[in-house]
Short mmCIF file of C-alpha atoms and ligand atoms in Angstrom, two decimals:
data_model
loop_
_atom_site.label_atom_id
_atom_site.label_comp_id
_atom_site.label_asym_id
_atom_site.label_seq_id
_atom_site.Cartn_x
_atom_site.Cartn_y
_atom_site.Cartn_z
CA MET A 1 126.63 59.52 68.31
CA ARG A 2 128.06 57.28 71.10
CA GLU A 3 126.45 54.41 69.24
CA GLY A 4 129.46 54.67 66.90
CA GLN A 5 131.32 52.89 69.57
CA HIS A 6 129.27 49.75 68.78
CA VAL A 7 128.80 49.86 65.03
CA LEU A 8 132.15 51.20 63.84
CA ALA A 9 135.46 49.24 63.76
CA ASN A 10 137.49 50.03 66.81
CA THR A 11 140.29 51.67 64.74
CA TYR A 12 140.22 55.14 66.25
CA ALA A 13 140.13 56.48 69.83
CA ARG A 14 137.56 59.14 68.88
CA TYR A 15 136.79 62.27 70.80
CA PRO A 16 133.15 62.49 71.81
CA ILE A 17 132.09 65.21 69.53
CA LEU A 18 130.24 65.15 66.12
CA LEU A 19 131.33 67.65 63.50
CA VAL A 20 128.59 68.71 61.29
CA ARG A 21 129.72 71.79 59.39
CA GLY A 22 132.82 73.65 58.45
CA LYS A 23 133.81 77.03 56.93
CA GLY A 24 137.35 78.23 56.51
CA VAL A 25 139.27 77.47 59.66
CA LYS A 26 136.21 76.84 61.71
CA VAL A 27 134.10 73.78 62.31
CA TRP A 28 130.82 73.34 64.35
CA ASP A 29 129.68 70.30 66.28
CA SER A 30 126.12 68.91 66.58
CA ASN A 31 125.50 71.16 69.61
CA GLY A 32 126.38 74.25 67.62
CA ARG A 33 129.75 74.67 69.49
CA GLU A 34 132.44 76.36 67.38
CA TYR A 35 135.98 75.25 67.12
CA LEU A 36 139.17 76.57 65.50
CA ASP A 37 140.51 73.73 63.47
CA PHE A 38 144.29 73.35 63.73
CA VAL A 39 144.06 69.70 62.55
CA GLY A 40 142.68 70.63 59.21
CA GLY A 41 141.18 67.19 58.42
CA LEU A 42 144.78 65.98 59.14
CA ALA A 43 146.51 68.13 56.56
CA VAL A 44 143.72 67.57 54.15
CA CYS A 45 141.68 70.83 54.07
CA ASN A 46 144.52 73.13 53.01
CA LEU A 47 142.23 75.59 51.42
CA GLY A 48 139.89 75.54 54.46
CA HIS A 49 136.58 73.86 54.90
CA CYS A 50 134.08 74.16 52.14
CA HIS A 51 136.14 76.71 50.12
CA PRO A 52 133.62 78.27 47.72
CA LYS A 53 135.80 77.35 44.58
CA VAL A 54 136.06 73.76 45.67
CA VAL A 55 132.27 73.60 46.31
CA GLN A 56 131.69 75.01 42.91
CA ALA A 57 134.04 72.69 41.12
CA LEU A 58 132.44 69.68 42.90
CA GLU A 59 128.98 70.90 42.00
CA GLU A 60 129.71 71.53 38.40
CA GLN A 61 131.54 68.25 37.82
CA ALA A 62 128.82 66.32 39.62
CA ARG A 63 126.39 67.63 37.09
CA GLN A 64 128.65 66.74 34.14
CA LEU A 65 130.05 63.31 34.96
CA ILE A 66 130.90 61.69 38.24
CA HIS A 67 132.56 58.43 37.11
CA CYS A 68 133.72 56.64 34.02
CA SER A 69 136.21 53.89 33.45
CA ASN A 70 139.87 54.49 32.84
CA PHE A 71 139.18 52.44 29.60
CA TYR A 72 138.58 55.98 28.23
CA TYR A 73 140.28 59.40 28.62
CA ILE A 74 138.98 61.56 31.43
CA GLY A 75 139.19 65.26 30.72
CA PRO A 76 139.89 66.57 34.27
CA GLN A 77 142.41 63.69 34.93
CA VAL A 78 144.49 64.80 31.94
CA GLU A 79 144.19 68.38 33.12
CA LEU A 80 145.39 67.63 36.62
CA ALA A 81 148.25 65.46 35.34
CA ARG A 82 149.27 68.32 33.11
CA ARG A 83 149.26 70.74 35.97
CA LEU A 84 151.26 68.49 38.29
CA CYS A 85 153.90 67.86 35.64
CA GLU A 86 154.11 71.54 34.74
CA LEU A 87 154.60 72.44 38.44
CA SER A 88 157.04 69.63 39.42
CA PHE A 89 159.93 67.49 38.06
CA GLY A 90 157.33 64.99 36.93
CA GLU A 91 156.44 63.90 33.45
CA ARG A 92 153.75 61.18 34.04
CA VAL A 93 151.08 60.67 36.60
CA PHE A 94 149.16 57.59 37.95
CA PHE A 95 146.08 58.46 39.99
CA CYS A 96 144.66 56.43 42.90
CA ASN A 97 142.54 57.21 45.91
CA SER A 98 144.70 57.60 48.93
CA GLY A 99 148.18 57.97 50.26
CA THR A 100 148.63 54.31 51.04
CA GLU A 101 147.66 53.50 47.44
CA ALA A 102 150.17 55.98 46.18
CA THR A 103 152.85 54.19 48.25
CA GLU A 104 151.81 50.89 46.78
CA ALA A 105 152.00 52.26 43.29
CA ALA A 106 155.52 53.66 44.06
CA ILE A 107 156.73 50.30 45.44
CA LYS A 108 155.37 48.45 42.32
CA LEU A 109 156.77 50.99 39.85
CA ALA A 110 160.25 50.96 41.55
CA ARG A 111 160.36 47.18 41.43
CA LYS A 112 159.10 46.96 37.88
CA TYR A 113 161.61 49.48 36.71
CA SER A 114 164.48 47.81 38.47
CA THR A 115 163.48 44.26 37.47
CA GLU A 116 163.38 45.32 33.85
CA ARG A 117 166.66 47.17 33.96
CA TYR A 118 168.74 45.07 36.31
CA GLY A 119 166.92 41.73 36.84
CA PRO A 120 164.65 40.27 39.52
CA GLU A 121 167.05 40.29 42.42
CA ARG A 122 166.92 44.04 42.69
CA TYR A 123 163.81 44.55 44.73
CA GLN A 124 164.88 45.93 48.08
CA ILE A 125 163.67 49.30 49.22
CA ILE A 126 165.25 51.37 51.96
CA THR A 127 162.92 53.50 54.13
CA MET A 128 163.50 55.37 57.36
CA GLU A 129 162.86 54.82 61.02
CA ASN A 130 159.92 56.81 62.25
CA SER A 131 158.52 57.04 58.76
CA PHE A 132 154.88 56.71 57.85
CA HIS A 133 153.78 55.54 54.39
CA GLY A 134 150.32 54.04 54.98
CA ARG A 135 148.43 50.96 56.30
CA THR A 136 148.03 48.39 53.54
CA MET A 137 150.50 45.48 53.72
CA GLY A 138 153.09 46.98 51.32
CA ALA A 139 152.81 50.56 52.67
CA LEU A 140 152.85 49.15 56.21
CA SER A 141 155.96 47.19 55.49
CA ALA A 142 157.50 50.38 54.12
CA THR A 143 156.59 52.21 57.33
CA GLY A 144 159.57 52.12 59.66
CA GLN A 145 157.67 51.93 62.96
CA LYS A 146 157.35 48.71 64.91
CA LYS A 147 154.16 49.84 66.75
CA PHE A 148 152.27 49.78 63.35
CA HIS A 149 153.63 46.30 62.48
CA LYS A 150 152.68 44.55 65.69
CA GLY A 151 150.14 41.76 65.09
CA PHE A 152 150.23 41.99 61.32
CA GLU A 153 153.38 40.02 60.46
CA PRO A 154 154.65 38.60 58.23
CA LEU A 155 155.30 41.82 56.40
CA LEU A 156 156.12 42.16 52.68
CA PRO A 157 159.77 41.15 52.26
CA GLY A 158 162.45 43.50 50.86
CA PHE A 159 162.42 46.42 53.26
CA THR A 160 165.34 47.86 55.20
CA TYR A 161 165.02 50.76 57.69
CA CYS A 162 167.68 53.39 58.24
CA PRO A 163 167.66 56.31 60.75
CA PHE A 164 166.20 59.53 59.24
CA ASP A 165 168.81 62.24 58.23
CA ASP A 166 171.71 59.78 58.44
CA LEU A 167 173.49 59.48 55.03
CA GLU A 168 176.10 57.06 56.29
CA ALA A 169 173.46 54.58 57.31
CA VAL A 170 171.83 54.71 53.77
CA ALA A 171 175.29 54.45 52.14
CA GLY A 172 175.97 51.33 54.20
CA ALA A 173 172.57 49.83 53.48
CA ILE A 174 172.56 50.32 49.63
CA GLY A 175 173.64 47.08 47.89
CA PRO A 176 173.19 45.31 44.66
CA GLN A 177 169.66 44.26 45.74
CA THR A 178 168.54 47.83 46.42
CA CYS A 179 166.07 49.30 43.91
CA ALA A 180 164.97 52.48 45.74
CA VAL A 181 165.21 54.76 48.71
CA MET A 182 161.81 56.13 49.94
CA VAL A 183 161.76 59.10 52.28
CA GLU A 184 159.38 61.81 53.54
CA PRO A 185 161.33 65.05 52.92
CA ILE A 186 159.95 66.16 56.26
CA GLN A 187 158.73 63.30 58.60
CA ALA A 188 155.27 64.24 59.59
CA GLU A 189 153.69 61.41 61.75
CA GLY A 190 157.14 60.65 63.12
CA GLY A 191 157.11 64.01 65.06
CA VAL A 192 157.61 66.82 62.51
CA ASN A 193 161.31 65.91 61.90
CA LEU A 194 163.20 68.23 59.56
CA PRO A 195 166.25 66.98 57.63
CA SER A 196 169.71 68.70 57.59
CA PRO A 197 169.68 71.32 54.75
CA ASP A 198 171.87 69.15 52.46
CA TYR A 199 170.40 65.69 53.39
CA LEU A 200 168.18 65.28 50.28
CA LYS A 201 170.81 66.59 47.95
CA LYS A 202 173.36 64.10 49.25
CA LEU A 203 170.85 61.33 49.26
CA ARG A 204 170.08 61.95 45.63
CA GLU A 205 173.85 61.91 44.84
CA LEU A 206 174.09 58.59 46.55
CA CYS A 207 171.15 57.29 44.57
CA ASP A 208 172.60 58.51 41.28
CA GLN A 209 175.97 56.88 41.99
CA THR A 210 174.37 53.54 42.70
CA GLY A 211 171.47 53.50 40.12
CA THR A 212 168.93 53.66 42.96
CA LEU A 213 165.63 55.29 42.57
CA LEU A 214 164.77 58.13 44.98
CA ILE A 215 161.03 58.25 46.06
CA TYR A 216 159.61 61.17 48.08
CA ASP A 217 156.47 60.66 50.15
CA GLU A 218 154.90 64.12 49.79
CA VAL A 219 151.50 62.79 50.94
CA GLN A 220 151.32 65.09 53.96
CA VAL A 221 153.87 67.85 53.27
CA GLY A 222 153.11 68.36 49.58
CA MET A 223 150.37 70.66 48.08
CA GLY A 224 151.50 73.80 49.76
CA ARG A 225 151.70 72.53 53.32
CA THR A 226 155.34 73.78 53.83
CA GLY A 227 154.92 77.10 51.88
CA LYS A 228 156.07 75.66 48.60
CA LEU A 229 153.86 73.52 46.42
CA PHE A 230 156.14 70.55 47.10
CA SER A 231 158.31 70.28 50.06
CA TYR A 232 161.39 69.10 48.08
CA GLU A 233 161.58 72.55 46.44
CA HIS A 234 163.06 73.88 49.78
CA TYR A 235 165.94 71.55 49.18
CA ASP A 236 166.36 71.95 45.44
CA THR A 237 166.47 68.30 44.86
CA PRO A 238 163.86 66.46 42.88
CA PRO A 239 163.25 62.69 43.18
CA HIS A 240 162.48 60.13 40.47
CA ILE A 241 159.12 59.39 42.02
CA MET A 242 156.78 61.31 44.31
CA THR A 243 153.54 60.34 46.04
CA LEU A 244 150.73 62.75 46.79
CA ALA A 245 147.28 62.45 48.44
CA LYS A 246 145.84 64.12 51.46
CA SER A 247 145.12 67.72 50.35
CA LEU A 248 145.35 67.26 46.57
CA ALA A 249 141.56 67.60 46.33
CA ASN A 250 140.99 69.37 49.72
CA GLY A 251 138.95 66.41 51.07
CA VAL A 252 137.77 64.53 47.99
CA PRO A 253 139.59 61.19 48.16
CA ILE A 254 142.43 61.11 45.78
CA GLY A 255 146.06 59.87 45.52
CA ALA A 256 148.79 60.27 42.89
CA LEU A 257 152.05 58.96 41.81
CA VAL A 258 154.22 61.45 39.86
CA ALA A 259 157.27 60.17 38.01
CA THR A 260 159.90 60.99 35.42
CA ASP A 261 159.03 59.71 32.05
CA GLU A 262 161.95 57.23 31.94
CA VAL A 263 160.87 55.58 35.23
CA ALA A 264 157.17 55.73 34.49
CA GLN A 265 157.73 53.89 31.21
CA ALA A 266 158.22 50.76 33.20
CA PHE A 267 154.45 50.52 33.60
CA SER A 268 152.70 48.92 30.59
CA PRO A 269 148.99 48.45 30.09
CA GLY A 270 147.71 45.97 32.59
CA ASP A 271 150.53 46.41 35.07
CA HIS A 272 148.66 48.52 37.59
CA ALA A 273 145.13 50.03 37.80
CA SER A 274 142.45 51.57 39.95
CA THR A 275 138.72 51.67 39.25
CA PHE A 276 138.21 55.05 41.02
CA GLY A 277 141.66 56.37 40.48
CA GLY A 278 141.63 59.77 38.65
CA ASN A 279 137.81 59.80 38.46
CA PRO A 280 136.25 63.04 37.03
CA LEU A 281 134.94 64.30 40.34
CA ALA A 282 138.11 64.05 42.40
CA THR A 283 140.44 65.31 39.55
CA ALA A 284 138.20 68.21 38.68
CA VAL A 285 138.47 69.32 42.33
CA GLY A 286 142.26 68.61 42.20
CA CYS A 287 142.60 71.05 39.28
CA CYS A 288 140.64 73.73 41.24
CA VAL A 289 142.88 73.08 44.30
CA VAL A 290 146.12 73.48 42.35
CA ASP A 291 144.90 76.58 40.54
CA THR A 292 143.74 78.17 43.83
CA LEU A 293 146.95 77.30 45.76
CA VAL A 294 149.09 78.78 43.05
CA GLY A 295 146.87 81.72 41.94
CA ASP A 296 145.35 83.03 45.15
CA GLY A 297 148.44 83.81 47.25
CA ILE A 298 147.90 80.82 49.51
CA LEU A 299 151.50 79.69 49.53
CA GLU A 300 152.61 83.17 50.49
CA ASN A 301 150.13 83.22 53.34
CA CYS A 302 151.35 79.80 54.36
CA GLN A 303 154.94 81.01 54.66
CA GLU A 304 153.99 84.15 56.51
CA MET A 305 151.53 82.50 58.97
CA GLY A 306 154.00 79.58 59.50
CA GLY A 307 156.68 82.00 60.57
CA TYR A 308 154.25 83.78 62.83
CA LEU A 309 153.03 80.58 64.49
CA LEU A 310 156.61 79.32 65.01
CA LYS A 311 157.58 82.71 66.58
CA GLY A 312 154.56 82.50 68.92
CA LEU A 313 155.40 78.98 70.03
CA LEU A 314 159.08 79.94 70.62
CA GLY A 315 157.69 82.64 72.86
CA LEU A 316 155.81 80.07 74.85
CA LYS A 317 158.94 77.87 74.99
CA GLU A 318 160.78 80.68 76.74
CA ARG A 319 158.17 80.63 79.50
CA TYR A 320 157.46 76.94 79.85
CA THR A 321 160.54 74.82 80.39
CA PHE A 322 158.69 71.57 79.68
CA ILE A 323 158.60 72.61 75.93
CA LYS A 324 161.67 70.82 74.63
CA ASP A 325 161.58 72.03 71.01
CA VAL A 326 159.53 73.99 68.49
CA ARG A 327 160.07 73.20 64.84
CA GLY A 328 158.30 73.25 61.44
CA LYS A 329 158.17 74.55 57.94
CA GLY A 330 155.33 76.61 56.66
CA LEU A 331 152.20 75.33 58.35
CA ILE A 332 153.37 71.86 59.58
CA VAL A 333 154.57 72.93 63.05
CA GLY A 334 155.49 70.67 65.98
CA CYS A 335 155.98 71.48 69.62
CA GLU A 336 157.71 68.79 71.51
CA LEU A 337 156.95 68.39 75.22
CA GLU A 338 158.61 66.63 77.99
CA PHE A 339 155.54 64.56 78.61
CA GLU A 340 152.65 63.00 76.61
CA GLY A 341 150.51 65.55 74.85
CA LYS A 342 147.15 63.78 74.95
CA LYS A 343 145.82 65.81 77.93
CA ILE A 344 146.93 69.11 76.33
CA VAL A 345 144.96 68.15 73.14
CA GLU A 346 141.82 67.52 75.34
CA ARG A 347 142.19 70.75 77.27
CA CYS A 348 142.56 72.69 74.05
CA MET A 349 139.37 71.12 72.69
CA ASP A 350 137.54 72.21 75.89
CA LYS A 351 138.67 75.77 74.96
CA GLY A 352 137.38 75.35 71.35
CA VAL A 353 140.72 74.65 69.59
CA LEU A 354 141.31 71.44 67.77
CA ILE A 355 144.97 70.31 67.71
CA ASN A 356 146.72 66.91 67.33
CA CYS A 357 149.60 65.17 68.98
CA THR A 358 151.90 62.71 67.23
CA ALA A 359 154.81 60.53 68.23
CA ASP A 360 153.26 60.72 71.83
CA ARG A 361 154.99 64.07 72.77
CA VAL A 362 154.78 66.28 69.78
CA LEU A 363 151.84 68.68 69.52
CA ARG A 364 151.31 69.08 65.81
CA PHE A 365 149.53 72.06 64.17
CA LEU A 366 148.16 71.65 60.60
CA PRO A 367 145.73 74.42 60.01
CA PRO A 368 144.21 75.35 56.68
CA LEU A 369 146.80 77.45 54.75
CA ILE A 370 144.38 80.33 54.77
CA VAL A 371 144.64 80.76 58.57
CA THR A 372 144.96 84.39 59.78
CA ARG A 373 147.06 86.03 62.39
CA GLU A 374 143.98 86.49 64.72
CA GLU A 375 143.26 82.80 64.47
CA ILE A 376 146.82 81.95 65.45
CA ASP A 377 146.59 84.39 68.35
CA LEU A 378 143.58 82.54 69.57
CA LEU A 379 145.47 79.23 69.42
CA LEU A 380 148.43 80.64 71.23
CA LYS A 381 146.18 82.08 73.92
CA ALA A 382 144.43 78.75 74.44
CA LEU A 383 147.80 76.97 74.69
CA ASP A 384 149.13 79.52 77.14
CA GLU A 385 146.07 79.05 79.34
CA VAL A 386 146.39 75.24 79.17
CA PHE A 387 150.09 75.23 79.79
CA SER A 388 149.81 77.70 82.76
CA LYS A 389 147.44 75.25 84.56
CA ARG A 390 149.72 72.33 84.35
C1 PLP B 1 148.66 60.07 55.66
C2 PLP B 1 149.87 59.56 55.03
C3 PLP B 1 149.97 58.40 54.28
C4 PLP B 1 148.71 57.52 54.04
O1 PLP B 1 147.69 58.15 53.45
P1 PLP B 1 146.18 57.51 53.51
O2 PLP B 1 145.47 58.47 52.58
O3 PLP B 1 145.74 57.70 54.97
O4 PLP B 1 146.25 56.17 53.06
C5 PLP B 1 151.13 58.08 53.68
N1 PLP B 1 152.27 58.87 53.84
C6 PLP B 1 152.24 59.99 54.58
C7 PLP B 1 153.53 60.79 54.72
C8 PLP B 1 151.12 60.38 55.24
O5 PLP B 1 151.11 61.50 56.02
#
């Protein structure tokens, strides 16, 4: 598979293994080697790899209808929209195919709503430093990290960045040109950064006082990852618009924008579209994912196992002084080191455990939400061995 180095765009620094099979929290490479997967397809495979219900939904829908145009109603799309609305603040849904596309849809909807309501000067969107919202030019411009912008300027105009969890900064930045504030309730790529308990509530108040839309990027932390279906539920503060993607169909590409009826009404026929968005295959699997997350006790397991993992890591922190911090919610957990985490990730892989490192120094754990205590013990044991050899 090393030939991939020559035929693939050089956009990932890939590890030299080829994963060919997965089941639950385990994956196997082409040499038959087994790994425990604490990357989970990067927060995508929340029900685990090849969950039987997901496979069944995929097979059944593939036999019925794989694609048809959004010129016509699509049964599973309506079903998934109904579920998302019933389970969230939302009243209308637009479907696309990825997180970055959901961000684009949110930018467009916020601008259209504000233009219609207040006039064309109101187009500015405030996002946060260390945020991540995607890689297309609009979503990249929304992303408050210089390292992703480098070489791609000029960006889309109209974005202002504020420090995360800093209300005064946002209050100072909101002006007559501001149409929306976009924030990840918990910053994921930025290093698993949790907000103060009342941050989102105060942010919403600020938005309401100034007629500013509040947009949550729940692409990574939504769909059960934090132990609630949507992470904003922890903070009792709904937004006007929310984006979803990653685990919404457990690995079948999908993205969604969920909005209140009033805001969503700013879109008229022809304003926005996606050929594949909301296709029968992806949305049939999405329905299965939502039903399984809610119905099979997955959220409860996520809360319990998240607590167990956090406790285990705090135990390691007591023994290894180079661990600066351990933090998380549900099963998005970060372990911040004093040094770069790349080598630790490689050593863990040698021991048969896949983990990830973000923001250079934060080991990040994103296992399927069905992970067991025994599997977490194996991760902690591998980490202990790797840490002890440092
Ligand atoms: C992954 C991610 C995105 C981008 O999603 P893609 O499907 O990779 O385009 C956007 N926002 C957040 C918070 C993400 O984690």
